[in-house]
């Protein structure tokens, strides 16, 4: 059991695709699976499904299924997910500001 709250919480949304999915969902009130896939074209459907399930289990994403044929499914941020977005936004801003410096250092290694 991980007793470190920082590591425990951050690990729930820090996967390779999780932050990108959260960003896509933050731009729309409700988003269909296919629209998320189009916004992140290099994610496979299987990985997108796994990422959405993980974010849903952790309370950051809501999945709503409409009783239609074929079934319509939409994803959106929960209140908890929405409260995370300003912090992710700050991280995105920091990454954009510091990318040249970090990119240069990784090429030197």
PDB file of C-alpha atoms in Angstrom:
ATOM      1  CA  UNK A   1       0.000   0.000   0.000  1.00  0.00           C
ATOM      2  CA  UNK A   2       1.335   3.408  -1.005  1.00  0.00           C
ATOM      3  CA  UNK A   3       1.178   5.775   1.968  1.00  0.00           C
ATOM      4  CA  UNK A   4       2.512   8.777   0.061  1.00  0.00           C
ATOM      5  CA  UNK A   5      -0.556  10.890  -0.774  1.00  0.00           C
ATOM      6  CA  UNK A   6       1.209  12.863  -3.485  1.00  0.00           C
ATOM      7  CA  UNK A   7       2.430   9.813  -5.389  1.00  0.00           C
ATOM      8  CA  UNK A   8      -0.879   8.019  -4.808  1.00  0.00           C
ATOM      9  CA  UNK A   9      -3.004  10.871  -6.178  1.00  0.00           C
ATOM     10  CA  UNK A  10      -0.761  11.906  -9.080  1.00  0.00           C
ATOM     11  CA  UNK A  11      -0.448   8.320 -10.302  1.00  0.00           C
ATOM     12  CA  UNK A  12      -4.211   8.310 -10.940  1.00  0.00           C
ATOM     13  CA  UNK A  13      -4.001  10.854 -13.769  1.00  0.00           C
ATOM     14  CA  UNK A  14      -0.361  10.899 -14.829  1.00  0.00           C
ATOM     15  CA  UNK A  15      -0.410   8.069 -17.345  1.00  0.00           C
ATOM     16  CA  UNK A  16       0.816   8.649 -20.881  1.00  0.00           C
ATOM     17  CA  UNK A  17      -2.651   9.605 -22.177  1.00  0.00           C
ATOM     18  CA  UNK A  18      -4.656  10.605 -19.099  1.00  0.00           C
ATOM     19  CA  UNK A  19      -3.826  14.315 -19.068  1.00  0.00           C
ATOM     20  CA  UNK A  20      -4.524  14.621 -22.785  1.00  0.00           C
ATOM     21  CA  UNK A  21      -7.916  12.952 -22.348  1.00  0.00           C
ATOM     22  CA  UNK A  22      -8.711  15.247 -19.414  1.00  0.00           C
ATOM     23  CA  UNK A  23      -7.763  18.278 -21.528  1.00  0.00           C
ATOM     24  CA  UNK A  24     -10.026  17.169 -24.381  1.00  0.00           C
ATOM     25  CA  UNK A  25     -12.908  16.649 -21.957  1.00  0.00           C
ATOM     26  CA  UNK A  26     -12.297  20.025 -20.309  1.00  0.00           C
ATOM     27  CA  UNK A  27     -12.909  21.750 -23.654  1.00  0.00           C
ATOM     28  CA  UNK A  28     -16.394  20.236 -24.059  1.00  0.00           C
ATOM     29  CA  UNK A  29     -19.398  19.705 -21.828  1.00  0.00           C
ATOM     30  CA  UNK A  30     -19.884  16.112 -23.031  1.00  0.00           C
ATOM     31  CA  UNK A  31     -17.768  14.244 -25.550  1.00  0.00           C
ATOM     32  CA  UNK A  32     -18.327  11.051 -27.489  1.00  0.00           C
ATOM     33  CA  UNK A  33     -15.648   8.357 -27.606  1.00  0.00           C
ATOM     34  CA  UNK A  34     -15.030   8.925 -31.321  1.00  0.00           C
ATOM     35  CA  UNK A  35     -14.536  12.671 -30.797  1.00  0.00           C
ATOM     36  CA  UNK A  36     -11.923  12.014 -28.120  1.00  0.00           C
ATOM     37  CA  UNK A  37     -10.180   9.618 -30.493  1.00  0.00           C
ATOM     38  CA  UNK A  38     -10.194  12.230 -33.266  1.00  0.00           C
ATOM     39  CA  UNK A  39      -8.751  14.848 -30.912  1.00  0.00           C
ATOM     40  CA  UNK A  40      -5.939  12.442 -29.946  1.00  0.00           C
ATOM     41  CA  UNK A  41      -5.327  10.576 -33.219  1.00  0.00           C
ATOM     42  CA  UNK A  42      -2.306   8.583 -32.050  1.00  0.00           C
ATOM     43  CA  UNK A  43      -4.153   6.831 -29.185  1.00  0.00           C
ATOM     44  CA  UNK A  44      -5.546   3.398 -29.993  1.00  0.00           C
ATOM     45  CA  UNK A  45      -9.210   2.648 -29.203  1.00  0.00           C
ATOM     46  CA  UNK A  46      -8.120  -0.003 -26.688  1.00  0.00           C
ATOM     47  CA  UNK A  47      -5.834   2.389 -24.813  1.00  0.00           C
ATOM     48  CA  UNK A  48      -8.462   5.146 -24.925  1.00  0.00           C
ATOM     49  CA  UNK A  49     -11.013   2.752 -23.415  1.00  0.00           C
ATOM     50  CA  UNK A  50      -8.576   1.745 -20.657  1.00  0.00           C
ATOM     51  CA  UNK A  51      -7.659   5.379 -19.959  1.00  0.00           C
ATOM     52  CA  UNK A  52     -11.302   6.467 -19.717  1.00  0.00           C
ATOM     53  CA  UNK A  53     -12.117   3.532 -17.420  1.00  0.00           C
ATOM     54  CA  UNK A  54      -9.221   4.417 -15.128  1.00  0.00           C
ATOM     55  CA  UNK A  55     -10.210   8.071 -14.982  1.00  0.00           C
ATOM     56  CA  UNK A  56     -13.807   7.050 -14.295  1.00  0.00           C
ATOM     57  CA  UNK A  57     -12.797   4.661 -11.489  1.00  0.00           C
ATOM     58  CA  UNK A  58     -10.752   7.467  -9.931  1.00  0.00           C
ATOM     59  CA  UNK A  59     -13.712   9.845 -10.005  1.00  0.00           C
ATOM     60  CA  UNK A  60     -12.324  12.297 -12.560  1.00  0.00           C
ATOM     61  CA  UNK A  61     -14.546  11.348 -15.513  1.00  0.00           C
ATOM     62  CA  UNK A  62     -18.255  10.602 -15.767  1.00  0.00           C
ATOM     63  CA  UNK A  63     -19.581   8.116 -18.334  1.00  0.00           C
ATOM     64  CA  UNK A  64     -23.185   8.574 -19.389  1.00  0.00           C
ATOM     65  CA  UNK A  65     -24.962   5.920 -21.460  1.00  0.00           C
ATOM     66  CA  UNK A  66     -28.156   6.851 -23.290  1.00  0.00           C
ATOM     67  CA  UNK A  67     -30.767   4.149 -23.867  1.00  0.00           C
ATOM     68  CA  UNK A  68     -30.718   4.338 -27.660  1.00  0.00           C
ATOM     69  CA  UNK A  69     -29.996   1.935 -30.474  1.00  0.00           C
ATOM     70  CA  UNK A  70     -27.117   1.993 -31.058  1.00  0.00           C
ATOM     71  CA  UNK A  71     -26.187   3.057 -27.524  1.00  0.00           C
ATOM     72  CA  UNK A  72     -24.896   6.593 -27.209  1.00  0.00           C
ATOM     73  CA  UNK A  73     -22.104   7.129 -24.668  1.00  0.00           C
ATOM     74  CA  UNK A  74     -20.725  10.497 -23.601  1.00  0.00           C
ATOM     75  CA  UNK A  75     -17.860  11.354 -21.301  1.00  0.00           C
ATOM     76  CA  UNK A  76     -17.422  14.491 -19.233  1.00  0.00           C
ATOM     77  CA  UNK A  77     -15.402  15.714 -16.292  1.00  0.00           C
ATOM     78  CA  UNK A  78     -16.779  15.293 -12.805  1.00  0.00           C
ATOM     79  CA  UNK A  79     -16.593  18.141 -10.324  1.00  0.00           C
ATOM     80  CA  UNK A  80     -13.382  16.574  -9.032  1.00  0.00           C
ATOM     81  CA  UNK A  81     -11.982  16.411 -12.562  1.00  0.00           C
ATOM     82  CA  UNK A  82     -12.918  20.033 -13.195  1.00  0.00           C
ATOM     83  CA  UNK A  83     -11.147  21.079  -9.986  1.00  0.00           C
ATOM     84  CA  UNK A  84      -7.964  19.404 -11.268  1.00  0.00           C
ATOM     85  CA  UNK A  85      -7.873  21.255 -14.589  1.00  0.00           C
ATOM     86  CA  UNK A  86      -6.439  24.604 -13.385  1.00  0.00           C
ATOM     87  CA  UNK A  87      -3.496  22.676 -11.951  1.00  0.00           C
ATOM     88  CA  UNK A  88      -2.981  20.708 -15.155  1.00  0.00           C
ATOM     89  CA  UNK A  89      -3.270  24.008 -17.026  1.00  0.00           C
ATOM     90  CA  UNK A  90      -0.422  25.396 -14.926  1.00  0.00           C
ATOM     91  CA  UNK A  91       1.679  22.335 -15.699  1.00  0.00           C
ATOM     92  CA  UNK A  92       0.930  22.685 -19.421  1.00  0.00           C
ATOM     93  CA  UNK A  93       1.959  26.336 -19.329  1.00  0.00           C
ATOM     94  CA  UNK A  94       5.174  25.451 -17.491  1.00  0.00           C
ATOM     95  CA  UNK A  95       5.921  22.688 -20.029  1.00  0.00           C
ATOM     96  CA  UNK A  96       5.410  25.049 -22.963  1.00  0.00           C
ATOM     97  CA  UNK A  97       7.622  27.704 -21.384  1.00  0.00           C
ATOM     98  CA  UNK A  98      10.410  25.258 -20.570  1.00  0.00           C
ATOM     99  CA  UNK A  99      10.216  22.813 -23.460  1.00  0.00           C
ATOM    100  CA  UNK A 100      13.152  24.297 -25.413  1.00  0.00           C
ATOM    101  CA  UNK A 101      15.462  24.058 -22.412  1.00  0.00           C
ATOM    102  CA  UNK A 102      14.354  20.548 -21.430  1.00  0.00           C
ATOM    103  CA  UNK A 103      14.370  19.319 -25.022  1.00  0.00           C
ATOM    104  CA  UNK A 104      17.913  20.596 -25.508  1.00  0.00           C
ATOM    105  CA  UNK A 105      19.132  18.808 -22.356  1.00  0.00           C
ATOM    106  CA  UNK A 106      17.507  15.493 -23.347  1.00  0.00           C
ATOM    107  CA  UNK A 107      19.315  15.616 -26.726  1.00  0.00           C
ATOM    108  CA  UNK A 108      22.646  16.019 -24.928  1.00  0.00           C
ATOM    109  CA  UNK A 109      22.194  12.801 -22.908  1.00  0.00           C
TER     110      UNK A 109
END
